PDB file of C-alpha atoms and ligand atoms in Angstrom:
ATOM      1  CA  MET A   1     243.891 208.258 102.299  1.00  0.00           C
ATOM      2  CA  SER A   2     243.544 205.595  99.758  1.00  0.00           C
ATOM      3  CA  GLU A   3     245.786 206.190  96.572  1.00  0.00           C
ATOM      4  CA  THR A   4     243.783 204.612  93.928  1.00  0.00           C
ATOM      5  CA  ILE A   5     240.419 206.111  92.394  1.00  0.00           C
ATOM      6  CA  LYS A   6     237.560 203.615  93.078  1.00  0.00           C
ATOM      7  CA  LYS A   7     234.601 205.964  93.032  1.00  0.00           C
ATOM      8  CA  ALA A   8     232.854 208.204  90.494  1.00  0.00           C
ATOM      9  CA  ILE A   9     230.328 210.932  91.141  1.00  0.00           C
ATOM     10  CA  PHE A  10     227.910 211.850  88.535  1.00  0.00           C
ATOM     11  CA  PRO A  11     226.220 215.187  89.127  1.00  0.00           C
ATOM     12  CA  ALA A  12     222.589 214.765  87.456  1.00  0.00           C
ATOM     13  CA  ALA A  13     220.420 217.052  89.185  1.00  0.00           C
ATOM     14  CA  GLY A  14     220.543 220.043  86.844  1.00  0.00           C
ATOM     15  CA  LEU A  15     217.457 221.524  85.199  1.00  0.00           C
ATOM     16  CA  GLY A  16     218.583 221.011  81.697  1.00  0.00           C
ATOM     17  CA  THR A  17     217.170 224.275  80.627  1.00  0.00           C
ATOM     18  CA  ARG A  18     219.206 224.172  77.260  1.00  0.00           C
ATOM     19  CA  PHE A  19     217.229 221.261  76.068  1.00  0.00           C
ATOM     20  CA  LEU A  20     213.803 222.436  77.129  1.00  0.00           C
ATOM     21  CA  PRO A  21     211.056 221.337  76.416  1.00  0.00           C
ATOM     22  CA  ALA A  22     212.548 218.001  75.990  1.00  0.00           C
ATOM     23  CA  THR A  23     213.810 218.193  79.432  1.00  0.00           C
ATOM     24  CA  LYS A  24     210.575 219.358  81.224  1.00  0.00           C
ATOM     25  CA  ALA A  25     209.687 216.011  82.705  1.00  0.00           C
ATOM     26  CA  SER A  26     212.747 214.029  81.486  1.00  0.00           C
ATOM     27  CA  PRO A  27     216.195 214.114  82.532  1.00  0.00           C
ATOM     28  CA  LYS A  28     218.759 215.635  80.082  1.00  0.00           C
ATOM     29  CA  GLU A  29     221.200 212.803  81.194  1.00  0.00           C
ATOM     30  CA  MET A  30     218.755 210.155  79.648  1.00  0.00           C
ATOM     31  CA  LEU A  31     218.878 211.993  76.197  1.00  0.00           C
ATOM     32  CA  PRO A  32     220.211 209.157  73.724  1.00  0.00           C
ATOM     33  CA  ILE A  33     223.187 209.632  71.533  1.00  0.00           C
ATOM     34  CA  VAL A  34     222.359 206.880  68.996  1.00  0.00           C
ATOM     35  CA  ASP A  35     221.057 204.161  71.314  1.00  0.00           C
ATOM     36  CA  LYS A  36     222.503 204.748  74.751  1.00  0.00           C
ATOM     37  CA  PRO A  37     221.658 207.527  77.133  1.00  0.00           C
ATOM     38  CA  MET A  38     224.432 210.323  77.677  1.00  0.00           C
ATOM     39  CA  ILE A  39     224.971 209.093  81.218  1.00  0.00           C
ATOM     40  CA  GLN A  40     225.638 205.682  79.999  1.00  0.00           C
ATOM     41  CA  TYR A  41     228.765 206.777  78.107  1.00  0.00           C
ATOM     42  CA  GLY A  42     230.004 208.226  81.296  1.00  0.00           C
ATOM     43  CA  VAL A  43     229.488 205.153  83.407  1.00  0.00           C
ATOM     44  CA  GLU A  44     231.009 203.001  80.710  1.00  0.00           C
ATOM     45  CA  GLU A  45     234.055 205.188  80.486  1.00  0.00           C
ATOM     46  CA  ALA A  46     234.694 204.918  84.382  1.00  0.00           C
ATOM     47  CA  ILE A  47     234.201 201.250  84.337  1.00  0.00           C
ATOM     48  CA  SER A  48     236.908 201.027  81.542  1.00  0.00           C
ATOM     49  CA  CYS A  49     239.377 202.809  83.875  1.00  0.00           C
ATOM     50  CA  GLY A  50     238.763 200.320  86.726  1.00  0.00           C
ATOM     51  CA  ILE A  51     236.151 202.572  88.705  1.00  0.00           C
ATOM     52  CA  ASN A  52     233.585 200.181  90.347  1.00  0.00           C
ATOM     53  CA  GLU A  53     231.555 202.493  92.512  1.00  0.00           C
ATOM     54  CA  PHE A  54     229.101 205.118  91.293  1.00  0.00           C
ATOM     55  CA  LEU A  55     227.216 207.755  92.747  1.00  0.00           C
ATOM     56  CA  ILE A  56     224.684 209.598  90.831  1.00  0.00           C
ATOM     57  CA  ILE A  57     223.385 212.992  92.412  1.00  0.00           C
ATOM     58  CA  THR A  58     219.774 213.244  91.286  1.00  0.00           C
ATOM     59  CA  GLY A  59     216.857 215.539  91.636  1.00  0.00           C
ATOM     60  CA  LYS A  60     213.316 216.078  90.566  1.00  0.00           C
ATOM     61  CA  HIS A  61     212.161 214.270  87.435  1.00  0.00           C
ATOM     62  CA  LYS A  62     215.338 211.943  87.492  1.00  0.00           C
ATOM     63  CA  ARG A  63     213.802 208.581  88.264  1.00  0.00           C
ATOM     64  CA  SER A  64     214.427 207.192  84.690  1.00  0.00           C
ATOM     65  CA  ILE A  65     218.159 207.064  85.518  1.00  0.00           C
ATOM     66  CA  GLU A  66     217.600 204.809  88.415  1.00  0.00           C
ATOM     67  CA  ASP A  67     215.253 202.677  86.318  1.00  0.00           C
ATOM     68  CA  HIS A  68     217.771 202.547  83.418  1.00  0.00           C
ATOM     69  CA  PHE A  69     220.484 201.172  85.776  1.00  0.00           C
ATOM     70  CA  ASP A  70     218.014 198.794  87.619  1.00  0.00           C
ATOM     71  CA  CYS A  71     217.041 195.123  86.557  1.00  0.00           C
ATOM     72  CA  ALA A  72     214.145 194.931  84.028  1.00  0.00           C
ATOM     73  CA  PHE A  73     212.535 191.457  84.674  1.00  0.00           C
ATOM     74  CA  GLU A  74     209.857 191.628  82.109  1.00  0.00           C
ATOM     75  CA  LEU A  75     212.284 192.986  79.281  1.00  0.00           C
ATOM     76  CA  GLU A  76     214.706 190.571  80.294  1.00  0.00           C
ATOM     77  CA  ASP A  77     212.137 187.784  80.146  1.00  0.00           C
ATOM     78  CA  ASN A  78     210.848 189.053  76.699  1.00  0.00           C
ATOM     79  CA  LEU A  79     214.277 189.302  75.016  1.00  0.00           C
ATOM     80  CA  LYS A  80     215.179 185.731  76.348  1.00  0.00           C
ATOM     81  CA  LYS A  81     211.903 184.268  74.748  1.00  0.00           C
ATOM     82  CA  SER A  82     212.509 186.137  71.473  1.00  0.00           C
ATOM     83  CA  GLY A  83     216.262 184.742  71.383  1.00  0.00           C
ATOM     84  CA  LYS A  84     217.725 188.201  71.362  1.00  0.00           C
ATOM     85  CA  GLN A  85     220.684 187.122  73.396  1.00  0.00           C
ATOM     86  CA  GLN A  86     223.125 190.032  72.495  1.00  0.00           C
ATOM     87  CA  LEU A  87     220.482 192.598  73.657  1.00  0.00           C
ATOM     88  CA  LEU A  88     219.747 190.601  76.570  1.00  0.00           C
ATOM     89  CA  GLU A  89     223.384 190.575  77.750  1.00  0.00           C
ATOM     90  CA  GLU A  90     223.651 194.304  77.238  1.00  0.00           C
ATOM     91  CA  ILE A  91     220.516 195.093  79.074  1.00  0.00           C
ATOM     92  CA  LYS A  92     221.704 192.698  81.912  1.00  0.00           C
ATOM     93  CA  ARG A  93     225.016 194.513  82.199  1.00  0.00           C
ATOM     94  CA  LEU A  94     223.441 197.676  83.029  1.00  0.00           C
ATOM     95  CA  ASN A  95     222.139 196.509  86.317  1.00  0.00           C
ATOM     96  CA  GLN A  96     225.461 194.732  87.322  1.00  0.00           C
ATOM     97  CA  THR A  97     226.916 198.322  87.980  1.00  0.00           C
ATOM     98  CA  ASN A  98     227.269 199.234  91.591  1.00  0.00           C
ATOM     99  CA  ILE A  99     225.469 202.585  91.738  1.00  0.00           C
ATOM    100  CA  ALA A 100     224.184 204.675  94.492  1.00  0.00           C
ATOM    101  CA  TYR A 101     221.907 207.561  94.479  1.00  0.00           C
ATOM    102  CA  ILE A 102     221.664 210.815  96.556  1.00  0.00           C
ATOM    103  CA  ARG A 103     218.968 213.369  95.884  1.00  0.00           C
ATOM    104  CA  GLN A 104     220.006 217.113  95.802  1.00  0.00           C
ATOM    105  CA  GLY A 105     216.623 218.490  96.826  1.00  0.00           C
ATOM    106  CA  TYR A 106     217.685 221.997  95.367  1.00  0.00           C
ATOM    107  CA  ALA A 107     219.729 222.679  92.214  1.00  0.00           C
ATOM    108  CA  LEU A 108     222.269 224.880  94.060  1.00  0.00           C
ATOM    109  CA  GLY A 109     225.049 224.450  91.688  1.00  0.00           C
ATOM    110  CA  LEU A 110     227.730 222.036  90.933  1.00  0.00           C
ATOM    111  CA  GLY A 111     229.996 222.796  94.154  1.00  0.00           C
ATOM    112  CA  HIS A 112     226.644 221.900  96.123  1.00  0.00           C
ATOM    113  CA  ALA A 113     225.935 218.654  94.158  1.00  0.00           C
ATOM    114  CA  ILE A 114     229.753 217.501  94.838  1.00  0.00           C
ATOM    115  CA  LEU A 115     229.016 218.250  98.651  1.00  0.00           C
ATOM    116  CA  CYS A 116     226.191 215.969  98.437  1.00  0.00           C
ATOM    117  CA  ALA A 117     228.660 213.312  97.819  1.00  0.00           C
ATOM    118  CA  LYS A 118     230.574 213.555 100.846  1.00  0.00           C
ATOM    119  CA  PRO A 119     228.914 210.678 102.762  1.00  0.00           C
ATOM    120  CA  PHE A 120     229.517 208.347  99.938  1.00  0.00           C
ATOM    121  CA  VAL A 121     233.025 209.365  99.226  1.00  0.00           C
ATOM    122  CA  LYS A 122     234.421 209.570 102.835  1.00  0.00           C
ATOM    123  CA  GLU A 123     238.126 209.821 102.890  1.00  0.00           C
ATOM    124  CA  GLU A 124     239.075 208.845  99.370  1.00  0.00           C
ATOM    125  CA  PRO A 125     240.062 210.559  96.100  1.00  0.00           C
ATOM    126  CA  PHE A 126     237.421 210.451  93.347  1.00  0.00           C
ATOM    127  CA  ALA A 127     236.614 211.241  90.009  1.00  0.00           C
ATOM    128  CA  VAL A 128     233.775 213.550  88.824  1.00  0.00           C
ATOM    129  CA  ILE A 129     232.181 213.070  85.517  1.00  0.00           C
ATOM    130  CA  LEU A 130     229.783 215.644  83.951  1.00  0.00           C
ATOM    131  CA  SER A 131     227.889 213.339  81.765  1.00  0.00           C
ATOM    132  CA  ASP A 132     227.051 215.888  79.172  1.00  0.00           C
ATOM    133  CA  ASP A 133     230.741 216.146  78.344  1.00  0.00           C
ATOM    134  CA  ILE A 134     231.138 213.256  76.029  1.00  0.00           C
ATOM    135  CA  ILE A 135     234.531 211.791  75.326  1.00  0.00           C
ATOM    136  CA  PRO A 136     234.558 208.968  72.686  1.00  0.00           C
ATOM    137  CA  PRO A 137     234.944 205.602  74.079  1.00  0.00           C
ATOM    138  CA  GLU A 138     238.298 204.869  72.578  1.00  0.00           C
ATOM    139  CA  ASP A 139     239.982 207.667  74.310  1.00  0.00           C
ATOM    140  CA  THR A 140     242.036 207.497  77.365  1.00  0.00           C
ATOM    141  CA  LEU A 141     241.463 211.152  79.095  1.00  0.00           C
ATOM    142  CA  LEU A 142     240.184 209.813  82.347  1.00  0.00           C
ATOM    143  CA  ARG A 143     242.753 206.988  82.632  1.00  0.00           C
ATOM    144  CA  ASP A 144     245.541 209.416  81.746  1.00  0.00           C
ATOM    145  CA  MET A 145     244.206 211.810  84.695  1.00  0.00           C
ATOM    146  CA  MET A 146     244.237 208.793  87.122  1.00  0.00           C
ATOM    147  CA  LEU A 147     247.939 208.112  86.384  1.00  0.00           C
ATOM    148  CA  ILE A 148     248.792 211.804  86.812  1.00  0.00           C
ATOM    149  CA  TYR A 149     247.021 211.661  90.091  1.00  0.00           C
ATOM    150  CA  GLY A 150     248.988 208.715  91.026  1.00  0.00           C
ATOM    151  CA  LYS A 151     252.220 210.536  90.623  1.00  0.00           C
ATOM    152  CA  LEU A 152     251.175 213.977  91.886  1.00  0.00           C
ATOM    153  CA  LYS A 153     248.517 213.079  94.607  1.00  0.00           C
ATOM    154  CA  SER A 154     246.665 216.372  94.013  1.00  0.00           C
ATOM    155  CA  PRO A 155     243.452 217.260  92.273  1.00  0.00           C
ATOM    156  CA  ILE A 156     243.483 216.990  88.563  1.00  0.00           C
ATOM    157  CA  LEU A 157     241.277 219.090  86.323  1.00  0.00           C
ATOM    158  CA  ALA A 158     240.792 218.128  82.580  1.00  0.00           C
ATOM    159  CA  LEU A 159     241.471 221.190  80.558  1.00  0.00           C
ATOM    160  CA  GLN A 160     240.822 221.972  76.718  1.00  0.00           C
ATOM    161  CA  GLN A 161     241.891 224.887  74.785  1.00  0.00           C
ATOM    162  CA  VAL A 162     238.666 226.724  73.522  1.00  0.00           C
ATOM    163  CA  SER A 163     238.124 229.683  71.468  1.00  0.00           C
ATOM    164  CA  MET A 164     237.748 232.930  73.292  1.00  0.00           C
ATOM    165  CA  SER A 165     234.164 233.350  71.836  1.00  0.00           C
ATOM    166  CA  GLU A 166     233.229 230.412  73.999  1.00  0.00           C
ATOM    167  CA  ILE A 167     235.305 231.028  77.067  1.00  0.00           C
ATOM    168  CA  HIS A 168     232.415 232.606  79.085  1.00  0.00           C
ATOM    169  CA  ARG A 169     230.697 229.039  79.099  1.00  0.00           C
ATOM    170  CA  TYR A 170     233.702 227.530  81.321  1.00  0.00           C
ATOM    171  CA  GLY A 171     235.603 227.584  84.504  1.00  0.00           C
ATOM    172  CA  VAL A 172     239.149 228.860  83.219  1.00  0.00           C
ATOM    173  CA  ILE A 173     242.365 228.496  84.721  1.00  0.00           C
ATOM    174  CA  ASP A 174     245.617 230.520  85.185  1.00  0.00           C
ATOM    175  CA  GLY A 175     248.538 228.192  85.091  1.00  0.00           C
ATOM    176  CA  VAL A 176     252.058 227.209  84.338  1.00  0.00           C
ATOM    177  CA  ARG A 177     253.075 224.263  82.331  1.00  0.00           C
ATOM    178  CA  GLU A 178     255.127 221.881  84.118  1.00  0.00           C
ATOM    179  CA  GLY A 179     255.402 218.713  82.096  1.00  0.00           C
ATOM    180  CA  ASP A 180     253.679 217.059  79.092  1.00  0.00           C
ATOM    181  CA  GLY A 181     250.180 218.328  79.142  1.00  0.00           C
ATOM    182  CA  VAL A 182     250.310 219.094  82.950  1.00  0.00           C
ATOM    183  CA  TYR A 183     249.835 222.502  84.164  1.00  0.00           C
ATOM    184  CA  ARG A 184     250.252 223.943  87.906  1.00  0.00           C
ATOM    185  CA  VAL A 185     246.884 225.888  88.464  1.00  0.00           C
ATOM    186  CA  ASN A 186     247.602 229.326  90.137  1.00  0.00           C
ATOM    187  CA  ASN A 187     244.086 230.707  89.814  1.00  0.00           C
ATOM    188  CA  LEU A 188     240.610 229.835  88.501  1.00  0.00           C
ATOM    189  CA  VAL A 189     237.713 231.808  87.192  1.00  0.00           C
ATOM    190  CA  GLU A 190     234.128 230.649  86.870  1.00  0.00           C
ATOM    191  CA  LYS A 191     232.749 231.734  83.400  1.00  0.00           C
ATOM    192  CA  PRO A 192     234.857 234.945  82.826  1.00  0.00           C
ATOM    193  CA  THR A 193     234.161 237.366  80.006  1.00  0.00           C
ATOM    194  CA  ARG A 194     236.531 237.257  77.105  1.00  0.00           C
ATOM    195  CA  GLU A 195     238.304 240.434  78.901  1.00  0.00           C
ATOM    196  CA  SER A 196     238.730 238.884  82.282  1.00  0.00           C
ATOM    197  CA  ALA A 197     239.755 235.374  81.156  1.00  0.00           C
ATOM    198  CA  PRO A 198     243.161 234.454  82.583  1.00  0.00           C
ATOM    199  CA  SER A 199     243.868 232.248  79.539  1.00  0.00           C
ATOM    200  CA  ASP A 200     241.975 230.103  76.939  1.00  0.00           C
ATOM    201  CA  LEU A 201     242.343 226.844  79.140  1.00  0.00           C
ATOM    202  CA  ALA A 202     238.761 225.844  80.114  1.00  0.00           C
ATOM    203  CA  ILE A 203     237.899 222.968  82.559  1.00  0.00           C
ATOM    204  CA  ILE A 204     235.965 220.297  80.927  1.00  0.00           C
ATOM    205  CA  GLY A 205     233.891 217.803  82.735  1.00  0.00           C
ATOM    206  CA  ARG A 206     236.407 215.340  84.324  1.00  0.00           C
ATOM    207  CA  TYR A 207     237.932 216.016  87.582  1.00  0.00           C
ATOM    208  CA  ILE A 208     239.956 213.963  90.042  1.00  0.00           C
ATOM    209  CA  LEU A 209     239.369 215.468  93.332  1.00  0.00           C
ATOM    210  CA  THR A 210     240.574 214.919  96.909  1.00  0.00           C
ATOM    211  CA  PRO A 211     238.176 214.590 100.130  1.00  0.00           C
ATOM    212  CA  ASP A 212     239.439 218.142 101.455  1.00  0.00           C
ATOM    213  CA  ILE A 213     237.375 219.771  98.857  1.00  0.00           C
ATOM    214  CA  PHE A 214     234.205 218.947 101.151  1.00  0.00           C
ATOM    215  CA  ASP A 215     235.410 221.142 104.019  1.00  0.00           C
ATOM    216  CA  VAL A 216     235.986 224.079 101.510  1.00  0.00           C
ATOM    217  CA  LEU A 217     232.557 223.457  99.668  1.00  0.00           C
ATOM    218  CA  ALA A 218     230.763 223.340 103.227  1.00  0.00           C
ATOM    219  CA  LYS A 219     231.893 226.885 103.781  1.00  0.00           C
ATOM    220  CA  ALA A 220     231.436 228.103 100.230  1.00  0.00           C
ATOM    221  CA  GLU A 221     229.470 231.329  99.506  1.00  0.00           C
ATOM    222  CA  PRO A 222     227.235 231.363  96.240  1.00  0.00           C
ATOM    223  CA  GLY A 223     229.265 232.600  93.392  1.00  0.00           C
ATOM    224  CA  LYS A 224     228.432 233.108  89.609  1.00  0.00           C
ATOM    225  CA  GLY A 225     224.783 232.828  88.913  1.00  0.00           C
ATOM    226  CA  GLY A 226     223.881 232.556  92.775  1.00  0.00           C
ATOM    227  CA  GLU A 227     225.309 228.932  92.817  1.00  0.00           C
ATOM    228  CA  ILE A 228     227.728 227.220  94.846  1.00  0.00           C
ATOM    229  CA  GLN A 229     230.580 226.850  92.233  1.00  0.00           C
ATOM    230  CA  LEU A 230     233.072 223.970  92.157  1.00  0.00           C
ATOM    231  CA  THR A 231     235.563 226.200  90.483  1.00  0.00           C
ATOM    232  CA  ASP A 232     235.514 228.659  93.272  1.00  0.00           C
ATOM    233  CA  ALA A 233     235.987 225.800  95.881  1.00  0.00           C
ATOM    234  CA  ILE A 234     239.056 224.514  93.847  1.00  0.00           C
ATOM    235  CA  GLY A 235     240.421 228.266  93.987  1.00  0.00           C
ATOM    236  CA  THR A 236     240.084 228.174  97.768  1.00  0.00           C
ATOM    237  CA  LEU A 237     241.819 224.695  98.011  1.00  0.00           C
ATOM    238  CA  LEU A 238     244.856 226.400  96.319  1.00  0.00           C
ATOM    239  CA  GLN A 239     245.605 228.168  99.553  1.00  0.00           C
ATOM    240  CA  SER A 240     246.328 224.758 101.069  1.00  0.00           C
ATOM    241  CA  ARG A 241     247.545 222.397  98.208  1.00  0.00           C
ATOM    242  CA  PRO A 242     248.671 222.287  94.832  1.00  0.00           C
ATOM    243  CA  VAL A 243     246.240 221.686  92.003  1.00  0.00           C
ATOM    244  CA  TYR A 244     246.821 220.532  88.630  1.00  0.00           C
ATOM    245  CA  GLY A 245     245.280 220.659  85.069  1.00  0.00           C
ATOM    246  CA  PHE A 246     245.872 218.064  82.234  1.00  0.00           C
ATOM    247  CA  LEU A 247     245.408 219.503  78.827  1.00  0.00           C
ATOM    248  CA  TYR A 248     243.216 217.077  76.596  1.00  0.00           C
ATOM    249  CA  LYS A 249     243.872 217.282  72.953  1.00  0.00           C
ATOM    250  CA  GLY A 250     241.286 214.770  71.794  1.00  0.00           C
ATOM    251  CA  LYS A 251     237.690 215.159  70.747  1.00  0.00           C
ATOM    252  CA  ARG A 252     235.065 216.082  73.292  1.00  0.00           C
ATOM    253  CA  TYR A 253     231.349 216.740  72.655  1.00  0.00           C
ATOM    254  CA  ASP A 254     229.360 219.386  74.767  1.00  0.00           C
ATOM    255  CA  ALA A 255     226.288 217.295  74.439  1.00  0.00           C
ATOM    256  CA  GLY A 256     224.661 219.799  76.909  1.00  0.00           C
ATOM    257  CA  ASP A 257     224.321 221.899  73.947  1.00  0.00           C
ATOM    258  CA  LYS A 258     222.270 221.272  70.987  1.00  0.00           C
ATOM    259  CA  LEU A 259     224.837 221.606  68.527  1.00  0.00           C
ATOM    260  CA  GLY A 260     227.346 219.588  70.373  1.00  0.00           C
ATOM    261  CA  TYR A 261     224.545 216.993  71.015  1.00  0.00           C
ATOM    262  CA  LEU A 262     223.871 216.797  67.119  1.00  0.00           C
ATOM    263  CA  LYS A 263     227.667 216.466  66.353  1.00  0.00           C
ATOM    264  CA  ALA A 264     227.924 213.714  68.920  1.00  0.00           C
ATOM    265  CA  THR A 265     224.937 211.950  67.372  1.00  0.00           C
ATOM    266  CA  VAL A 266     226.271 212.022  63.895  1.00  0.00           C
ATOM    267  CA  ASP A 267     229.902 211.039  64.685  1.00  0.00           C
ATOM    268  CA  PHE A 268     228.660 208.057  66.960  1.00  0.00           C
ATOM    269  CA  ALA A 269     226.127 206.965  64.190  1.00  0.00           C
ATOM    270  CA  ILE A 270     228.899 207.105  61.575  1.00  0.00           C
ATOM    271  CA  LYS A 271     230.996 204.879  63.766  1.00  0.00           C
ATOM    272  CA  ASN A 272     228.131 202.309  64.630  1.00  0.00           C
ATOM    273  CA  PRO A 273     228.511 199.384  62.617  1.00  0.00           C
ATOM    274  CA  ASP A 274     224.773 198.816  62.273  1.00  0.00           C
ATOM    275  CA  LEU A 275     223.978 202.177  60.861  1.00  0.00           C
ATOM    276  CA  SER A 276     227.224 203.196  59.438  1.00  0.00           C
ATOM    277  CA  GLY A 277     226.847 202.406  55.507  1.00  0.00           C
ATOM    278  CA  GLU A 278     223.418 203.731  55.016  1.00  0.00           C
ATOM    279  CA  PHE A 279     223.914 206.768  57.394  1.00  0.00           C
ATOM    280  CA  LYS A 280     227.034 207.904  55.264  1.00  0.00           C
ATOM    281  CA  SER A 281     225.154 207.629  52.124  1.00  0.00           C
ATOM    282  CA  TYR A 282     222.445 209.819  53.632  1.00  0.00           C
ATOM    283  CA  LEU A 283     224.689 212.356  54.926  1.00  0.00           C
ATOM    284  CA  LEU A 284     226.523 212.444  51.590  1.00  0.00           C
ATOM    285  CA  ALA A 285     223.267 213.042  49.779  1.00  0.00           C
ATOM    286  CA  VAL A 286     222.354 215.658  52.423  1.00  0.00           C
ATOM    287  CA  ALA A 287     225.558 217.486  52.063  1.00  0.00           C
ATOM    288  CA  LYS A 288     225.244 217.428  48.215  1.00  0.00           C
ATOM    289  CA  LYS A 289     221.819 219.130  48.539  1.00  0.00           C
ATOM    290  CA  ILE A 290     223.169 221.718  50.885  1.00  0.00           C
ATOM    291  CA  GLY A 291     226.163 222.148  48.692  1.00  0.00           C
ATOM    292  CA  ASN A 292     223.829 223.076  45.825  1.00  0.00           C
ATOM    293  CA  GLY A 293     222.030 225.577  47.999  1.00  0.00           C
ATOM    294  CA  LYS A 294     218.884 223.347  48.673  1.00  0.00           C
ATOM    295  CA  LEU A 295     217.315 222.018  52.023  1.00  0.00           C
ATOM    296  CA  PRO A 296     216.743 218.355  52.408  1.00  0.00           C
ATOM    297  CA  GLU A 297     213.180 217.405  51.479  1.00  0.00           C
TER     298      GLU A 297
HETATM  299  C1  G1P B   1     230.307 223.384  84.619  1.00  0.00           C
HETATM  300  C2  G1P B   1     231.486 224.068  85.762  1.00  0.00           C
HETATM  301  C3  G1P B   1     232.530 224.598  84.668  1.00  0.00           C
HETATM  302  C4  G1P B   1     233.143 223.700  83.773  1.00  0.00           C
HETATM  303  C5  G1P B   1     231.795 223.145  82.716  1.00  0.00           C
HETATM  304  C6  G1P B   1     232.650 221.971  81.978  1.00  0.00           C
HETATM  305  O1  G1P B   1     229.584 224.490  84.185  1.00  0.00           O
HETATM  306  O2  G1P B   1     230.943 225.205  86.464  1.00  0.00           O
HETATM  307  O3  G1P B   1     233.495 225.230  85.580  1.00  0.00           O
HETATM  308  O4  G1P B   1     233.861 224.355  82.799  1.00  0.00           O
HETATM  309  O5  G1P B   1     230.994 222.580  83.752  1.00  0.00           O
HETATM  310  O6  G1P B   1     231.413 221.537  81.056  1.00  0.00           O
HETATM  311  P1  G1P B   1     228.291 224.172  83.458  1.00  0.00           P
HETATM  312  O7  G1P B   1     228.414 223.517  82.125  1.00  0.00           O
HETATM  313  O8  G1P B   1     227.449 223.387  84.411  1.00  0.00           O
HETATM  314  O9  G1P B   1     227.578 225.538  83.245  1.00  0.00           O
END
């Protein structure tokens, strides 16, 4: 089995129900954070870690994802003629990415989506990126996980400490701390109640997995919500090999949720050199009004 991670899988066949009606006919993954669709942040994060083969698991109403990463002859020609060189280069970079697509006919769960990636992954370790979990581009979470994989040669799950009032939204681990931010996983529970959660360590949307997960997924029974759950499959994998978690202490935006999406938009706009000045003044004015008990006009 190859030792380096060259492939990343992006499950993107979900129904995006938390963003309806915006996601009725358009993919959630294409919702922009300032000027880039969510999924592009994930693809760029993987590229920055040296990953160069991508698989997007798509479904109905997801064609615009393929168009986004395809060449756009007319647009490119138009930008060239109008001398918008920087924008042209940015647009052209998008179709230089080596992306394959597999369609998941039915949204049967995250585990099922990963199983669809088997013909693409073959016998290699691979990364999974859930593109609605946005990690700031300057952060090194995935890179750190890849380094840990290089040492431990076992699946690595990104973990974050979350408040118990939010624990029911995540897969949660029971584990023992083994080193700097590294936990050996003993058990996993998908979306537990506050009472049944084994800890406050939630799995967030970055995984390094090994191809033996496919045999487990192929035999997996539906779990929480009647879906084939990746968390359950990783739990089964524990019977045959160690699994580790890496505790992430940086910022993460759950952009699959309206509030997280808005927070990501505000923070990314503040950091955007073209917007920053005016946007900050606007936010300060809004904050002042809110502070005085008024609403923005
Ligand atoms: C999925 C996983 C869950 C994980 C979460 C991270 O849930 O099933 O274990 O904690 O992603 O974002 P979803 O958000 O798809 O309901």
